[in-house]
Coordinates of C-alpha atoms in Angstrom, one line a residue:
M72 CA 0.0 0.0 0.0
A73 CA 1.4 3.4 -0.9
G74 CA 0.3 6.9 0.0
Y75 CA 1.5 10.5 0.1
L76 CA 2.5 13.1 2.7
P77 CA 4.0 16.5 1.9
G78 CA 7.5 15.7 0.7
L79 CA 7.3 12.0 1.7
W80 CA 6.1 8.8 0.1
W81 CA 5.2 6.0 2.4
V82 CA 5.1 2.3 1.7
V83 CA 3.5 -0.2 4.0
G84 CA 4.3 -3.9 3.7
G85 CA 2.0 -6.7 4.8
G86 CA -0.8 -8.4 2.9
G87 CA 0.1 -10.0 -0.4
S88 CA 3.4 -11.7 -1.1
S89 CA 4.4 -9.1 -3.6
E90 CA 3.9 -6.3 -1.1
Q91 CA 5.9 -8.2 1.5
E92 CA 8.7 -8.7 -1.0
A93 CA 8.7 -5.0 -1.8
S94 CA 8.8 -4.0 1.8
K95 CA 11.7 -6.4 2.5
K96 CA 13.6 -5.0 -0.4
A97 CA 13.0 -1.5 1.0
A98 CA 14.2 -2.7 4.4
R99 CA 17.5 -3.9 3.1
S100 CA 18.3 -0.5 1.7
A101 CA 16.9 1.6 4.5
S102 CA 20.1 1.7 6.5
D103 CA 21.9 3.0 3.4
N104 CA 19.4 5.6 2.2
E105 CA 18.7 8.7 4.2
N106 CA 15.4 9.2 2.4
F107 CA 13.9 6.2 4.2
I108 CA 12.2 6.7 7.6
T109 CA 10.7 3.8 9.6
V110 CA 7.0 3.8 10.4
K111 CA 7.8 4.4 14.0
T112 CA 7.8 8.1 13.2
L113 CA 5.0 8.1 10.7
S114 CA 2.5 8.9 13.4
I115 CA 4.4 12.0 14.2
V116 CA 3.4 13.7 11.0
S117 CA 0.3 11.9 9.8
G118 CA -2.0 11.8 12.9
V119 CA -2.6 8.1 12.2
R120 CA -1.1 5.3 14.3
F121 CA 0.1 2.1 12.6
V122 CA 0.7 -1.2 14.3
A123 CA 3.3 -3.6 12.9
N124 CA 3.6 -7.3 13.5
E125 CA 6.4 -9.7 12.7
L126 CA 5.4 -10.0 9.0
N127 CA 4.9 -6.3 8.3
H128 CA 7.5 -3.7 7.5
F129 CA 6.7 0.0 7.3
F130 CA 8.9 2.5 5.5
L131 CA 8.7 6.2 4.4
K132 CA 10.5 7.3 1.3
R133 CA 11.0 10.8 0.1
P134 CA 10.4 10.9 -3.7
T135 CA 13.7 11.6 -5.3
H136 CA 12.0 12.5 -8.6
V137 CA 10.7 15.8 -7.2
L138 CA 14.1 16.9 -5.7
R139 CA 15.7 19.6 -7.6
N140 CA 19.1 19.1 -6.0
K141 CA 19.9 16.3 -3.6
G142 CA 20.8 17.6 -0.1
T143 CA 19.3 21.0 -0.5
N144 CA 16.0 22.4 0.8
T145 CA 13.5 22.2 -2.0
M146 CA 9.8 22.2 -2.4
T147 CA 7.6 19.4 -3.8
K148 CA 5.5 19.8 -6.9
R149 CA 2.4 20.1 -4.7
V150 CA 3.8 23.0 -2.7
S151 CA 5.2 24.6 -5.8
S152 CA 1.6 25.4 -6.9
E153 CA 1.4 28.1 -4.2
S154 CA 1.9 31.7 -5.1
K155 CA 5.4 33.0 -5.5
E156 CA 4.7 35.6 -2.9
E157 CA 3.8 33.0 -0.3
M158 CA 6.9 31.0 -1.2
S159 CA 9.1 34.0 -0.8
D160 CA 7.7 34.7 2.6
K161 CA 8.3 31.1 3.7
S162 CA 11.8 31.1 2.3
R163 CA 12.6 34.0 4.6
A164 CA 11.1 32.3 7.6
E165 CA 13.5 30.1 9.7
I166 CA 12.1 27.6 12.1
L167 CA 14.0 26.0 15.0
V168 CA 12.9 22.5 15.9
V169 CA 13.8 21.4 19.5
D170 CA 13.1 17.8 20.3
D171 CA 15.2 15.1 22.1
D172 CA 13.9 12.4 19.8
A173 CA 16.1 12.1 16.7
M174 CA 13.4 10.6 14.5
S175 CA 11.0 13.3 15.5
R176 CA 13.5 16.0 14.6
R177 CA 14.2 14.4 11.3
V178 CA 10.6 14.0 10.3
L179 CA 9.6 17.5 11.4
A180 CA 12.6 19.0 9.6
Q181 CA 11.7 17.2 6.4
L182 CA 8.1 18.3 6.6
L183 CA 9.1 22.0 7.2
T184 CA 11.7 21.9 4.4
A185 CA 9.2 20.4 2.0
G186 CA 6.8 23.2 2.9
G187 CA 9.3 25.8 1.9
Y188 CA 10.7 26.8 5.3
K189 CA 14.3 27.0 6.3
C190 CA 14.9 24.7 9.3
R191 CA 17.4 24.2 12.1
V192 CA 17.3 21.6 14.8
S193 CA 18.4 21.3 18.4
K194 CA 18.4 18.1 20.4
N195 CA 17.9 19.5 23.9
G196 CA 16.9 22.7 25.8
S197 CA 20.4 23.9 26.6
E198 CA 21.5 23.6 22.9
A199 CA 18.3 25.4 21.9
L200 CA 19.1 28.4 24.2
E201 CA 22.6 28.7 22.7
T202 CA 21.2 28.5 19.2
V203 CA 18.5 31.1 19.8
Q204 CA 21.0 33.5 21.4
A205 CA 23.4 33.1 18.4
K206 CA 20.6 33.7 15.8
P207 CA 17.0 34.1 16.8
P208 CA 14.7 32.0 14.5
S209 CA 11.4 33.2 13.1
L210 CA 9.5 30.6 15.0
L211 CA 10.3 27.9 17.6
L212 CA 8.8 24.4 17.5
L213 CA 9.5 23.2 21.0
D214 CA 8.9 19.8 22.5
F215 CA 7.3 20.0 26.0
D216 CA 8.7 16.8 27.4
M217 CA 12.5 16.7 27.3
P218 CA 15.2 15.6 29.8
G219 CA 17.2 18.3 31.5
L220 CA 15.6 21.6 30.5
N221 CA 12.1 20.8 29.4
G222 CA 10.1 23.0 27.0
A223 CA 8.5 25.0 29.8
E224 CA 11.8 25.9 31.4
V225 CA 13.4 26.8 28.0
L226 CA 10.5 29.1 27.2
K227 CA 10.5 30.7 30.6
R228 CA 14.2 31.7 30.1
L229 CA 13.5 33.0 26.5
R230 CA 10.5 35.0 27.6
S231 CA 12.6 36.8 30.3
D232 CA 15.4 37.7 27.9
R233 CA 16.1 41.5 27.8
H234 CA 16.2 41.4 24.0
S235 CA 12.8 41.6 22.4
A236 CA 14.0 39.6 19.4
V237 CA 14.5 36.6 21.7
A238 CA 11.7 37.2 24.2
Q239 CA 9.0 37.6 21.5
I240 CA 9.9 34.6 19.4
P241 CA 6.6 32.9 18.3
T242 CA 6.6 29.4 19.9
I243 CA 4.4 26.4 19.2
M244 CA 4.7 23.7 21.9
L245 CA 4.6 20.0 21.0
T246 CA 3.1 17.8 23.6
A247 CA 2.2 14.1 23.7
H248 CA -0.6 14.8 26.3
G249 CA -3.8 15.9 24.7
S250 CA -5.6 16.8 28.0
E251 CA -6.9 20.2 28.8
E252 CA -4.4 20.4 31.7
S253 CA -1.5 19.9 29.3
E254 CA -2.9 22.6 27.0
V255 CA -3.1 25.0 29.9
S256 CA 0.4 24.1 31.0
C257 CA 1.7 24.9 27.5
L258 CA 0.0 28.3 27.4
Q259 CA 1.0 29.2 31.0
A260 CA 4.6 28.5 30.1
G261 CA 4.4 31.2 27.5
A262 CA 3.6 29.3 24.4
D263 CA 1.7 31.1 21.6
D264 CA 0.1 27.9 20.5
F265 CA 0.4 24.1 20.9
V266 CA 0.1 21.0 18.8
T267 CA -0.5 17.5 20.3
K268 CA 1.3 14.4 19.2
P269 CA 0.9 12.6 16.9
V270 CA 1.2 15.8 14.9
N271 CA -1.3 16.4 12.1
A272 CA 0.7 17.9 9.2
A273 CA -2.2 20.1 8.0
V274 CA -2.8 21.4 11.6
L275 CA 0.9 22.1 12.2
R276 CA 1.2 24.0 8.9
A277 CA -1.9 26.1 9.6
R278 CA -0.7 27.0 13.1
I279 CA 2.8 27.8 11.9
E280 CA 1.4 30.1 9.2
T281 CA -0.8 31.8 11.7
Q282 CA 2.0 32.5 14.1
L283 CA 4.3 33.8 11.3
R284 CA 1.5 36.0 10.1
L285 CA 1.0 37.4 13.6
R286 CA 4.7 37.9 13.9
S287 CA 4.8 39.8 10.6
M288 CA 1.9 42.0 11.8
R289 CA 3.6 42.7 15.1
R290 CA 6.8 43.7 13.3
Q291 CA 4.9 45.9 11.0
L292 CA 3.2 47.5 14.0
E293 CA 6.6 48.0 15.6
R294 CA 7.9 49.7 12.5
Q295 CA 4.9 52.0 12.4
N296 CA 5.4 52.8 16.1
D297 CA 9.0 53.6 15.4
E298 CA 7.9 55.9 12.6
L299 CA 5.3 57.6 14.9
E300 CA 8.0 58.0 17.5
E301 CA 10.3 59.6 15.0
W302 CA 7.5 61.8 13.9
R303 CA 6.8 62.8 17.5
R304 CA 10.4 63.7 18.1
N305 CA 10.5 65.8 14.9
L306 CA 7.3 67.5 16.0
E307 CA 8.7 68.3 19.4
R308 CA 11.8 69.8 17.8
D309 CA 9.5 71.9 15.5
L310 CA 7.4 73.0 18.5
A311 CA 10.5 73.9 20.5
A312 CA 11.7 76.0 17.6
A313 CA 8.3 77.6 17.2
R314 CA 8.1 78.2 21.0
L315 CA 11.4 80.1 20.9
T316 CA 10.1 82.1 18.0
Q317 CA 6.9 82.9 19.7
Q318 CA 8.6 83.8 23.0
S319 CA 10.6 86.4 21.2
L320 CA 7.4 88.0 19.9
I321 CA 5.6 88.1 23.3
P322 CA 6.7 90.9 25.6
Q323 CA 8.9 89.5 28.3
K324 CA 8.7 92.6 30.6
P325 CA 5.7 94.7 31.6
L326 CA 5.4 98.1 29.9
A327 CA 7.2 100.8 31.9
L328 CA 4.8 103.7 31.6
A329 CA 4.7 106.5 34.2
G330 CA 1.5 106.4 36.1
W331 CA 0.3 103.1 34.8
E332 CA 0.7 99.4 35.7
V333 CA 0.6 96.4 33.3
A334 CA 0.4 92.8 34.3
T335 CA 0.2 89.8 31.8
C336 CA -0.4 86.1 31.8
Y337 CA 0.1 83.8 28.8
R338 CA -0.7 80.0 29.0
P339 CA -0.6 78.0 25.8
V340 CA -2.3 74.6 25.6
I341 CA 1.0 73.1 24.3
Q342 CA 4.4 74.6 23.8
V343 CA 3.1 77.2 21.4
G344 CA -0.4 78.7 21.0
G345 CA -2.6 80.9 18.9
D346 CA -2.7 83.9 21.3
I347 CA -0.6 87.0 20.9
Y348 CA -0.6 90.4 22.5
G349 CA 1.6 93.5 22.7
W350 CA 1.7 97.3 22.8
L351 CA 2.8 100.0 20.4
R352 CA 3.3 103.7 20.5
M353 CA 1.1 105.5 18.0
K354 CA 2.1 108.5 15.9
D355 CA 0.2 110.9 18.2
G356 CA 1.9 109.5 21.4
R357 CA -1.0 107.2 22.5
I358 CA -0.2 103.6 23.6
L359 CA -2.0 100.9 21.5
F360 CA -2.6 97.8 23.6
W361 CA -3.7 94.9 21.4
I362 CA -4.5 91.2 21.6
A363 CA -5.4 88.6 19.0
D364 CA -6.6 85.0 19.1
G365 CA -5.9 82.9 16.0
T366 CA -7.5 79.5 15.1
G367 CA -5.7 76.3 16.2
H368 CA -2.7 75.5 18.3
G369 CA 0.9 74.4 17.7
A370 CA 3.3 75.4 15.0
A371 CA 0.6 76.5 12.5
A372 CA -0.9 78.8 15.2
A373 CA 2.6 80.1 16.0
L374 CA 3.1 81.2 12.4
L375 CA -0.3 82.9 12.5
T376 CA 0.6 84.8 15.6
T377 CA 3.9 85.8 14.1
L378 CA 2.0 87.2 11.1
A379 CA -0.5 89.0 13.4
K380 CA 2.3 90.8 15.2
L381 CA 3.8 91.9 11.9
L382 CA 0.5 93.1 10.6
F383 CA -0.2 95.1 13.7
H384 CA 3.2 96.7 13.6
H385 CA 2.8 97.5 9.9
G386 CA -0.7 98.9 10.4
N387 CA 0.4 101.1 13.3
D388 CA 3.3 102.5 11.2
E389 CA 0.9 103.3 8.4
Q390 CA -2.3 104.4 10.2
D391 CA -3.3 107.1 12.7
T392 CA -6.3 105.7 14.5
P393 CA -7.0 102.3 16.2
A394 CA -10.0 101.8 13.8
S395 CA -7.8 102.3 10.7
V396 CA -5.1 100.0 12.2
M397 CA -7.7 97.2 12.5
K398 CA -8.9 97.8 9.0
A399 CA -5.4 97.6 7.6
V400 CA -4.7 94.4 9.6
N401 CA -8.0 92.9 8.3
H402 CA -7.2 93.8 4.7
D403 CA -3.6 92.4 4.8
F404 CA -4.8 89.2 6.6
R405 CA -7.5 88.7 4.1
S406 CA -5.2 89.2 1.2
I407 CA -2.9 86.4 2.5
F408 CA -5.4 83.8 3.7
G409 CA -8.5 84.7 1.8
S410 CA -11.5 83.2 3.7
S411 CA -9.6 80.1 4.8
S412 CA -8.6 81.5 8.2
F413 CA -9.6 84.2 10.7
M414 CA -8.7 85.6 14.1
T415 CA -10.4 87.7 16.7
A416 CA -8.7 90.8 18.0
M417 CA -9.2 93.9 20.1
C418 CA -7.1 97.0 20.7
V419 CA -7.3 99.9 23.1
A420 CA -5.5 103.3 22.3
V421 CA -4.8 105.0 25.6
D422 CA -3.6 108.6 26.2
P423 CA -1.3 108.1 29.2
A424 CA -1.6 111.8 30.2
T425 CA -5.4 112.1 30.3
G426 CA -6.7 108.5 30.5
S427 CA -8.9 108.9 27.5
A428 CA -9.1 105.7 25.4
S429 CA -10.7 104.3 22.3
V430 CA -11.7 100.6 21.9
V431 CA -12.0 98.6 18.7
G432 CA -13.0 95.0 18.7
A433 CA -13.3 92.4 15.9
G434 CA -15.3 89.3 17.1
H435 CA -13.3 89.3 20.4
P436 CA -14.6 88.8 24.0
P437 CA -15.7 92.2 25.5
L438 CA -13.3 94.5 27.2
L439 CA -13.9 94.7 30.9
V440 CA -13.4 98.0 32.8
S441 CA -13.0 97.8 36.6
R442 CA -13.8 101.2 38.0
H443 CA -12.2 102.6 41.2
N444 CA -15.6 102.9 42.8
G445 CA -16.2 99.1 42.5
K446 CA -18.4 99.2 39.4
T447 CA -17.6 97.2 36.2
E448 CA -18.4 98.0 32.6
S449 CA -17.9 96.1 29.4
V450 CA -17.2 97.2 25.8
R451 CA -18.3 94.7 23.2
S452 CA -16.8 94.0 19.8
I453 CA -18.8 95.5 16.9
A454 CA -17.0 94.2 13.8
P455 CA -16.7 90.5 12.8
P456 CA -13.4 88.6 13.3
L457 CA -10.5 89.6 11.1
G458 CA -10.3 87.8 7.8
L459 CA -14.0 86.9 7.5
I460 CA -15.2 90.0 5.5
E461 CA -12.9 91.8 3.1
Q462 CA -14.5 95.3 3.5
S463 CA -15.3 95.2 7.2
E464 CA -15.9 98.6 8.9
F465 CA -14.4 99.2 12.3
S466 CA -15.7 101.8 14.7
E467 CA -14.2 103.1 18.0
T468 CA -15.9 103.2 21.4
P469 CA -14.5 105.9 23.6
I470 CA -14.0 105.4 27.4
N471 CA -12.2 107.4 30.1
L472 CA -9.9 105.8 32.6
E473 CA -9.7 107.7 35.9
P474 CA -7.1 107.1 38.5
G475 CA -7.7 103.7 40.1
D476 CA -9.5 102.4 37.0
A477 CA -8.3 99.3 35.1
F478 CA -9.2 97.3 32.0
L479 CA -8.8 93.7 31.0
L480 CA -8.0 92.3 27.6
Y481 CA -8.2 88.5 27.4
T482 CA -8.9 85.6 25.1
D483 CA -11.8 83.2 25.4
G484 CA -9.5 80.5 26.7
L485 CA -9.9 82.2 30.1
F486 CA -13.3 80.5 30.3
S487 CA -12.0 77.0 29.5
W488 CA -10.1 76.4 32.7
T489 CA -12.7 74.3 34.6
K490 CA -13.2 70.6 35.3
D491 CA -17.0 70.8 35.1
E492 CA -18.6 71.9 31.8
R493 CA -21.8 72.9 33.7
H494 CA -19.9 75.5 35.8
R495 CA -17.9 77.0 33.0
S496 CA -17.4 80.7 33.6
T497 CA -18.6 83.4 31.2
P498 CA -17.7 87.1 30.5
Q499 CA -20.9 88.1 32.3
Q500 CA -20.0 86.2 35.4
L501 CA -16.5 87.6 35.3
E502 CA -17.9 91.1 35.0
K503 CA -20.0 90.5 38.2
M504 CA -16.9 89.2 40.0
L505 CA -15.0 92.4 39.3
D506 CA -17.5 94.5 41.2
H507 CA -14.8 95.8 43.4
S508 CA -11.6 97.8 43.0
A509 CA -8.3 95.9 42.9
P510 CA -5.4 97.8 44.5
T511 CA -2.9 96.9 41.7
A512 CA -2.9 95.5 38.2
E513 CA -1.1 92.4 39.5
A514 CA -3.8 91.9 42.1
L515 CA -6.5 92.2 39.5
L516 CA -4.8 89.6 37.3
K517 CA -4.5 87.2 40.2
E518 CA -8.2 87.6 41.1
V519 CA -9.2 86.9 37.5
L520 CA -7.0 83.7 37.3
A521 CA -8.3 82.5 40.7
Y522 CA -11.8 82.9 39.4
A523 CA -11.2 81.2 36.1
A524 CA -9.3 78.2 37.6
P525 CA -10.2 78.0 41.4
D526 CA -9.1 74.4 41.7
N527 CA -5.4 74.0 41.8
S528 CA -5.7 70.5 40.3
V529 CA -6.8 72.0 37.0
K530 CA -3.6 71.9 35.1
T531 CA -4.7 72.0 31.5
S532 CA -7.3 73.7 29.3
P533 CA -8.6 72.9 25.8
D534 CA -7.7 76.4 24.7
D535 CA -4.8 78.9 25.1
M536 CA -5.4 81.6 27.7
T537 CA -4.0 85.1 27.7
V538 CA -4.9 88.0 30.0
L539 CA -3.6 91.6 29.9
A540 CA -4.5 93.9 32.9
V541 CA -3.8 97.6 32.6
R542 CA -4.4 100.0 35.5
R543 CA -4.1 103.7 35.9
M544 CA -2.5 104.3 39.3
A545 CA -4.3 106.3 41.9
G546 CA -3.3 109.9 42.2
Q547 CA -2.1 110.1 38.6

């Protein structure tokens, strides 16, 4: 009787006299031909147990007519029908077979080689550890029951290795015990899968392919993670450079102006933000305090704030009034971005000598004025945000700042510093809170910040926050 296994022909003697004669003839040459394997190991790869008596001889013969070159790892005609891509993947995969039984090693090695895999063998656990350390295989086929270091002990040492290439080797455990307890023992030892003996060739192949596919997916994920990590490092470098640029644009010291106090706070969500503020001296001697809030955060927002400062400086150099400055900034901003971007802004032109001021807003939160008598007023924006409408008209709202009066310029991020969405503060609530006179601009700023983020555990906000407090000193 003859049959076929991947890469192996098997011949079973017993029955008719002609079959017995054929099996005896095969037996005489078995010791001289490495392509013959006794039936003792047939059950290892077939999943079928054969029982021989005195008259029967069982032999396996590898078909020499399908070998391309004797002594080399080749594939059978049956396997060669697979796609070239799959064959290429297999040829790159190297499997280490660890089994103390020589026949088992030989049969498994032939089966794997016939399936297109590269194969190495180790006869015990200690040798396997040395082999893996020298060159980690793609997959480990490990016998559970071995003298000395058994499969569980070998796998325990591999899994604890500090090198991920060793610790994460996909491992299929071979066990002669088919009980649930044995299966649990294999998995607890760190095996990725297990196959019971006698080994079914189709099952073994399917599980090997599954583990190699998972290994490939894991390595691909690791490469993607490495790429993401590199991208993150590059982003951090870009943000650090953008932060240095933005810091150079934001005033580092309060304005030194006789009779006036200035206090500021700037808190971006990340290293750089979309808020920007500053002050300029106008042609008529007034001081133009301005603030802007661009869309977004990060490097893109930093570039936007850089542009905003340039536009305000350019507008102040070319124009004479705060309304005309805002109109020039809107025109230039719109000419650069069209309608694809916008920013809110507000400016206050103050005469330091008299305290008279003019306010112009473009979609920005209202200016808050804290009077020395404890009252609070607000001045709302009339025009839309900069960049939305090409021919926006800007009008000025006059106010007078007496000694002890102060005003607040801020961005809407001031109302984002809360842990509870239901208790988020508003400009109206802030206006009511300021119904008393603060002794200094710094004290006013601290009160505002304490109101916006009363809980010290609140460390972050979904938006950038900027506050500019300007106060006319009493007696001036």
